[in-house]
Short mmCIF file of C-alpha atoms and ligand atoms in Angstrom, two decimals:
data_model
loop_
_atom_site.label_atom_id
_atom_site.label_comp_id
_atom_site.label_asym_id
_atom_site.label_seq_id
_atom_site.Cartn_x
_atom_site.Cartn_y
_atom_site.Cartn_z
CA UNK A 1 17.88 4.71 -39.15
CA UNK A 2 19.52 1.29 -39.07
CA UNK A 3 21.97 0.68 -41.97
CA UNK A 4 21.43 -2.13 -44.46
CA UNK A 5 23.76 -5.06 -43.85
CA UNK A 6 24.89 -7.93 -46.03
CA UNK A 7 25.64 -10.63 -43.51
CA UNK A 8 23.81 -13.30 -45.63
CA UNK A 9 22.17 -13.41 -49.09
CA UNK A 10 18.92 -13.63 -47.09
CA UNK A 11 19.34 -9.94 -46.18
CA UNK A 12 18.20 -9.34 -49.81
CA UNK A 13 14.95 -9.92 -51.53
CA UNK A 14 15.00 -11.85 -54.85
CA UNK A 15 14.25 -8.58 -56.58
CA UNK A 16 17.21 -6.79 -54.87
CA UNK A 17 19.50 -9.67 -55.72
CA UNK A 18 18.53 -9.57 -59.34
CA UNK A 19 18.97 -5.76 -59.27
CA UNK A 20 22.54 -6.15 -57.97
CA UNK A 21 23.33 -8.81 -60.65
CA UNK A 22 22.08 -6.65 -63.49
CA UNK A 23 23.88 -3.54 -62.12
CA UNK A 24 27.07 -5.51 -61.85
CA UNK A 25 26.86 -6.49 -65.52
CA UNK A 26 26.21 -2.87 -66.40
CA UNK A 27 29.14 -1.60 -64.39
CA UNK A 28 31.40 -4.10 -66.02
CA UNK A 29 30.29 -3.45 -69.64
CA UNK A 30 30.18 0.38 -69.36
CA UNK A 31 33.17 1.15 -67.07
CA UNK A 32 33.26 4.89 -66.51
CA UNK A 33 36.37 6.04 -64.57
CA UNK A 34 34.60 9.38 -63.86
CA UNK A 35 31.86 7.65 -62.01
CA UNK A 36 33.01 7.96 -58.38
CA UNK A 37 30.09 7.62 -56.09
CA UNK A 38 32.22 6.73 -53.08
CA UNK A 39 34.64 9.65 -53.23
CA UNK A 40 36.08 10.30 -49.83
CA UNK A 41 34.54 7.13 -48.24
CA UNK A 42 36.42 4.39 -46.48
CA UNK A 43 35.80 0.64 -46.26
CA UNK A 44 37.40 -1.13 -43.29
CA UNK A 45 38.27 -4.71 -44.25
CA UNK A 46 38.86 -7.03 -41.27
CA UNK A 47 40.47 -10.34 -42.35
CA UNK A 48 40.81 -13.01 -39.71
CA UNK A 49 41.59 -15.62 -42.51
CA UNK A 50 43.56 -15.53 -45.75
CA UNK A 51 42.24 -14.04 -48.90
CA UNK A 52 43.31 -13.13 -52.42
CA UNK A 53 40.09 -12.47 -54.39
CA UNK A 54 38.00 -10.90 -51.68
CA UNK A 55 40.77 -8.52 -50.53
CA UNK A 56 41.76 -7.37 -53.97
CA UNK A 57 38.30 -7.04 -55.43
CA UNK A 58 37.11 -4.89 -52.46
CA UNK A 59 40.29 -2.72 -52.62
CA UNK A 60 40.01 -2.29 -56.35
CA UNK A 61 36.25 -1.65 -56.21
CA UNK A 62 36.62 1.04 -53.62
CA UNK A 63 39.49 2.68 -55.58
CA UNK A 64 37.51 2.66 -58.83
CA UNK A 65 34.61 4.22 -57.00
CA UNK A 66 36.88 7.06 -55.71
CA UNK A 67 37.10 5.82 -52.11
CA UNK A 68 39.64 3.81 -50.07
CA UNK A 69 39.84 0.55 -48.34
CA UNK A 70 41.84 -0.12 -45.16
CA UNK A 71 43.14 -3.66 -44.51
CA UNK A 72 43.03 -4.70 -40.84
CA UNK A 73 44.31 -8.03 -39.52
CA UNK A 74 43.80 -9.36 -36.00
CA UNK A 75 47.62 -9.47 -35.69
CA UNK A 76 47.90 -5.72 -35.61
CA UNK A 77 44.49 -4.69 -34.18
CA UNK A 78 43.11 -4.93 -30.69
CA UNK A 79 40.54 -7.34 -32.02
CA UNK A 80 43.26 -10.03 -31.95
CA UNK A 81 44.02 -9.25 -28.27
CA UNK A 82 40.47 -9.90 -27.20
CA UNK A 83 38.71 -6.47 -27.49
CA UNK A 84 34.97 -7.25 -27.50
CA UNK A 85 33.36 -7.49 -30.92
CA UNK A 86 30.63 -5.11 -29.67
CA UNK A 87 33.05 -2.39 -28.66
CA UNK A 88 35.11 -2.85 -31.85
CA UNK A 89 32.03 -2.51 -33.95
CA UNK A 90 30.98 0.74 -32.25
CA UNK A 91 34.44 2.19 -32.52
CA UNK A 92 35.31 1.21 -36.10
CA UNK A 93 31.88 2.11 -37.48
CA UNK A 94 32.17 5.59 -35.93
CA UNK A 95 35.11 6.35 -38.30
CA UNK A 96 34.44 4.53 -41.53
CA UNK A 97 31.59 4.20 -44.04
CA UNK A 98 31.40 0.47 -44.40
CA UNK A 99 32.94 -2.64 -42.88
CA UNK A 100 33.77 -6.01 -44.43
CA UNK A 101 34.53 -8.90 -42.14
CA UNK A 102 36.00 -12.37 -42.84
CA UNK A 103 35.96 -14.59 -39.82
CA UNK A 104 35.23 -18.12 -38.50
CA UNK A 105 32.02 -17.78 -36.58
CA UNK A 106 29.01 -16.47 -38.42
CA UNK A 107 27.77 -15.04 -35.14
CA UNK A 108 30.70 -12.67 -35.09
CA UNK A 109 29.47 -11.02 -38.22
CA UNK A 110 25.90 -10.75 -36.94
CA UNK A 111 26.96 -9.23 -33.65
CA UNK A 112 29.20 -6.90 -35.46
CA UNK A 113 26.25 -5.82 -37.57
CA UNK A 114 24.02 -5.32 -34.59
CA UNK A 115 26.52 -2.85 -33.08
CA UNK A 116 27.62 -1.09 -36.18
CA UNK A 117 26.28 2.27 -37.34
CA UNK A 118 27.42 1.50 -40.92
CA UNK A 119 26.74 -1.39 -43.36
CA UNK A 120 28.53 -4.64 -42.46
CA UNK A 121 29.40 -7.08 -45.25
CA UNK A 122 30.08 -10.80 -44.72
CA UNK A 123 33.35 -11.48 -46.53
CA UNK A 124 33.10 -15.20 -45.61
CA UNK A 125 32.33 -17.13 -42.47
CA UNK A 126 32.46 -20.87 -41.78
CA UNK A 127 28.78 -20.84 -42.44
CA UNK A 128 28.17 -18.56 -45.52
CA UNK A 129 29.97 -16.87 -48.38
CA UNK A 130 27.36 -14.50 -49.84
CA UNK A 131 29.70 -12.29 -51.83
CA UNK A 132 30.86 -15.16 -53.86
CA UNK A 133 27.27 -15.95 -54.77
CA UNK A 134 26.74 -12.40 -56.19
CA UNK A 135 29.67 -13.15 -58.62
CA UNK A 136 28.58 -16.69 -59.39
CA UNK A 137 25.05 -15.62 -60.25
CA UNK A 138 26.32 -12.63 -62.30
CA UNK A 139 28.42 -15.08 -64.22
CA UNK A 140 25.56 -17.43 -64.93
CA UNK A 141 23.34 -14.56 -66.08
CA UNK A 142 26.14 -13.29 -68.43
CA UNK A 143 26.78 -16.69 -70.03
CA UNK A 144 23.22 -18.13 -70.05
CA UNK A 145 20.63 -15.56 -68.95
CA UNK A 146 18.29 -15.72 -65.84
CA UNK A 147 18.81 -18.81 -63.72
CA UNK A 148 15.14 -19.13 -62.61
CA UNK A 149 13.87 -22.64 -63.17
CA UNK A 150 17.33 -24.04 -64.09
CA UNK A 151 19.17 -26.86 -62.19
CA UNK A 152 22.32 -26.39 -60.28
CA UNK A 153 24.33 -29.29 -58.92
CA UNK A 154 26.54 -29.00 -55.88
CA UNK A 155 28.99 -31.79 -55.29
CA UNK A 156 31.32 -32.04 -52.34
CA UNK A 157 31.28 -30.55 -48.90
CA UNK A 158 28.07 -29.09 -47.49
CA UNK A 159 30.04 -25.97 -46.45
CA UNK A 160 29.77 -22.19 -46.39
CA UNK A 161 29.54 -22.07 -50.27
CA UNK A 162 26.88 -24.86 -50.33
CA UNK A 163 24.82 -22.93 -47.74
CA UNK A 164 24.93 -19.77 -49.80
CA UNK A 165 23.96 -21.71 -52.86
CA UNK A 166 20.83 -22.86 -50.91
CA UNK A 167 20.06 -19.20 -50.19
CA UNK A 168 20.51 -18.24 -53.78
CA UNK A 169 18.14 -21.03 -54.89
CA UNK A 170 15.55 -19.62 -52.55
CA UNK A 171 15.87 -16.02 -53.82
CA UNK A 172 16.34 -16.66 -57.49
CA UNK A 173 14.09 -19.74 -57.73
CA UNK A 174 16.34 -22.43 -59.23
CA UNK A 175 16.55 -26.14 -58.40
CA UNK A 176 19.67 -27.30 -56.37
CA UNK A 177 20.73 -30.89 -56.41
CA UNK A 178 23.17 -31.62 -53.60
CA UNK A 179 25.51 -34.62 -53.25
CA UNK A 180 27.67 -34.69 -50.09
CA UNK A 181 29.16 -37.64 -48.15
CA UNK A 182 27.21 -38.66 -45.01
CA UNK A 183 28.17 -36.45 -42.15
CA UNK A 184 29.14 -33.54 -44.44
CA UNK A 185 25.74 -32.43 -45.57
CA UNK A 186 24.53 -28.77 -45.31
CA UNK A 187 22.73 -27.57 -42.15
CA UNK A 188 19.21 -29.30 -42.03
CA UNK A 189 17.47 -26.03 -41.11
CA UNK A 190 18.78 -24.44 -44.32
CA UNK A 191 17.63 -27.41 -46.46
CA UNK A 192 14.22 -27.40 -44.83
CA UNK A 193 13.75 -23.65 -45.25
CA UNK A 194 14.47 -23.93 -49.09
CA UNK A 195 11.57 -26.42 -49.59
CA UNK A 196 11.26 -28.67 -52.57
CA UNK A 197 13.84 -26.64 -54.65
CA UNK A 198 16.68 -28.33 -52.81
CA UNK A 199 17.10 -32.13 -53.15
CA UNK A 200 19.81 -34.34 -51.56
CA UNK A 201 21.27 -37.20 -53.59
CA UNK A 202 23.34 -40.17 -52.56
CA UNK A 203 25.69 -40.10 -55.51
CA UNK A 204 27.39 -37.35 -57.45
CA UNK A 205 26.32 -38.88 -60.79
CA UNK A 206 22.57 -38.84 -59.78
CA UNK A 207 22.81 -35.24 -58.65
CA UNK A 208 24.43 -34.20 -61.97
CA UNK A 209 21.58 -35.49 -64.23
CA UNK A 210 20.32 -32.57 -66.37
CA UNK A 211 22.28 -29.94 -64.48
CA UNK A 212 22.74 -26.49 -66.19
CA UNK A 213 25.55 -25.60 -63.78
CA UNK A 214 27.88 -27.89 -61.78
CA UNK A 215 29.70 -26.40 -58.77
CA UNK A 216 32.18 -27.58 -56.16
CA UNK A 217 34.66 -26.23 -53.62
CA UNK A 218 37.61 -27.62 -51.73
CA UNK A 219 37.23 -30.64 -49.55
CA UNK A 220 39.01 -29.04 -46.59
CA UNK A 221 38.14 -25.30 -46.03
CA UNK A 222 40.23 -22.83 -44.17
CA UNK A 223 40.59 -23.93 -40.60
CA UNK A 224 40.19 -27.64 -41.54
CA UNK A 225 43.77 -28.15 -42.79
CA UNK A 226 44.39 -30.94 -40.18
CA UNK A 227 41.51 -32.93 -41.66
CA UNK A 228 42.89 -32.85 -45.21
CA UNK A 229 44.03 -36.52 -45.38
CA UNK A 230 40.93 -37.89 -43.80
CA UNK A 231 38.75 -35.78 -46.03
CA UNK A 232 40.57 -36.99 -49.13
CA UNK A 233 39.31 -40.47 -48.28
CA UNK A 234 35.76 -39.44 -47.34
CA UNK A 235 35.25 -37.20 -50.43
CA UNK A 236 36.97 -39.40 -53.13
CA UNK A 237 33.70 -40.17 -54.92
CA UNK A 238 32.57 -36.52 -54.83
CA UNK A 239 34.82 -35.16 -57.54
CA UNK A 240 33.63 -33.13 -60.56
CA UNK A 241 35.24 -34.92 -63.54
CA UNK A 242 34.35 -35.69 -67.23
CA UNK A 243 31.78 -38.33 -66.10
CA UNK A 244 29.97 -35.84 -64.05
CA UNK A 245 29.92 -33.13 -66.81
CA UNK A 246 28.68 -35.75 -69.28
CA UNK A 247 25.73 -36.53 -67.07
CA UNK A 248 24.87 -32.84 -66.98
CA UNK A 249 23.37 -30.89 -69.94
CA UNK A 250 25.70 -30.50 -72.90
CA UNK A 251 25.95 -26.79 -72.35
CA UNK A 252 26.38 -26.94 -68.60
CA UNK A 253 28.83 -24.56 -66.93
CA UNK A 254 31.35 -25.37 -64.30
CA UNK A 255 32.09 -22.98 -61.38
CA UNK A 256 34.42 -23.00 -58.41
CA UNK A 257 34.98 -20.07 -56.04
CA UNK A 258 38.74 -20.75 -56.04
CA UNK A 259 41.35 -21.48 -54.77
CA UNK A 260 40.96 -24.98 -56.28
CA UNK A 261 42.84 -28.29 -55.74
CA UNK A 262 43.11 -29.94 -59.16
CA UNK A 263 42.88 -33.72 -58.83
CA UNK A 264 40.84 -33.48 -55.64
CA UNK A 265 37.39 -31.86 -55.87
CA UNK A 266 37.75 -31.24 -59.62
CA UNK A 267 39.95 -32.66 -62.44
CA UNK A 268 42.30 -30.38 -64.34
CA UNK A 269 40.45 -31.42 -67.50
CA UNK A 270 37.23 -29.88 -66.24
CA UNK A 271 38.45 -26.77 -64.48
CA UNK A 272 40.74 -25.91 -67.39
CA UNK A 273 38.19 -27.11 -69.98
CA UNK A 274 35.77 -25.30 -72.21
CA UNK A 275 32.77 -25.45 -69.86
CA UNK A 276 34.67 -23.88 -67.00
CA UNK A 277 34.04 -20.11 -66.35
CA UNK A 278 36.04 -19.96 -63.13
CA UNK A 279 38.18 -16.93 -64.22
CA UNK A 280 35.16 -14.91 -65.36
CA UNK A 281 33.61 -15.86 -62.08
CA UNK A 282 36.66 -14.61 -60.10
CA UNK A 283 36.80 -11.32 -62.02
CA UNK A 284 33.12 -10.79 -61.32
CA UNK A 285 33.90 -10.54 -57.65
CA UNK A 286 34.99 -7.00 -58.52
CA UNK A 287 32.00 -5.94 -60.49
CA UNK A 288 29.37 -7.69 -58.19
CA UNK A 289 30.87 -6.06 -55.08
CA UNK A 290 30.95 -2.67 -56.66
CA UNK A 291 27.18 -3.10 -57.34
CA UNK A 292 26.79 -4.33 -53.73
CA UNK A 293 28.69 -1.25 -52.25
CA UNK A 294 26.62 1.06 -54.40
CA UNK A 295 23.38 -0.65 -53.16
CA UNK A 296 24.42 -0.36 -49.56
CA UNK A 297 25.99 3.05 -49.58
CA UNK A 298 24.38 5.13 -52.31
CA UNK A 299 20.74 4.00 -52.41
CA UNK A 300 18.41 6.69 -50.88
N1 CP B 401 36.74 -17.14 -53.55
C1 CP B 401 37.29 -16.37 -52.50
O1 CP B 401 36.63 -15.90 -51.58
O2 CP B 401 38.65 -16.24 -52.56
P1 CP B 401 39.65 -15.64 -51.55
O3 CP B 401 39.70 -16.59 -50.39
O4 CP B 401 40.98 -15.55 -52.25
O5 CP B 401 39.21 -14.28 -51.12
N1 NVA B 402 35.00 -23.13 -48.48
C1 NVA B 402 36.24 -22.36 -48.59
C2 NVA B 402 35.93 -21.21 -49.48
C3 NVA B 402 37.16 -20.29 -49.78
C4 NVA B 402 36.90 -19.11 -50.61
C5 NVA B 402 36.77 -21.89 -47.25
O1 NVA B 402 35.95 -21.56 -46.36
O2 NVA B 402 37.98 -21.95 -47.05
#
């Protein structure tokens, strides 16, 4: 039988996504150190890019569940010396129980999954960051209840996080207002597939009207460091600040996947202010991914 993979949020149904969110909340609130469903199991974590949250949350999650996680970087594996992805997937999956991969090209994750005999998890690609959305949605559910029918505003780059928000809107049925500078909008095929739920706006202020949740991310993602200065100019009107939060609903939340650049995509006043839930969001990476690991590895 083919294993279940998590290369994209769209690998889940809406019902499965809600199930993982609710299970994550349950695991967080009723932590039981004796519950070790992954005893003796090993997660291989391949990181071709930096990480704090993703690495630590998967390591801690596997440990709490009685298993282990093995950190692999291209510097010290043959992947970095050009061993084909297909061969690596076959070999690594013959020895471990699950593989998490953080890499540039989304295709690397889908090829890896096709040739892996165990579940493959997307730990971020240039196109999508689905694990972060499990945590973001868990956080929204904890603070405000179900997100169905609510309005989320995305301001900034139409990047991997924005794409995964589009997928979350499709699965959980919320409205997503997006404001990105021309030339930095999300992939048109993703917008089209989401239908009327997803709307593009010309200005950040228009997009923020009546929002229940405002979200942003860095202007220059990993791999775009050389574009930093030019992006600072292009994105200067796409910052989440007090004026944006004032246009949103009074009880709107603010989220950011972190790491953040205060004074660029968000002001310190907002990210360190009362509407911000960024540290609960970061902690929830642990709980949401434990629920994901259980879903992929323990479900009959
Ligand atoms: N948000 C997130 O994925 O953080 P890391 O890059 O630290 O893993
Ligand atoms: N868009 C960012 C997210 C980091 C968690 C990046 O890809 O670098």
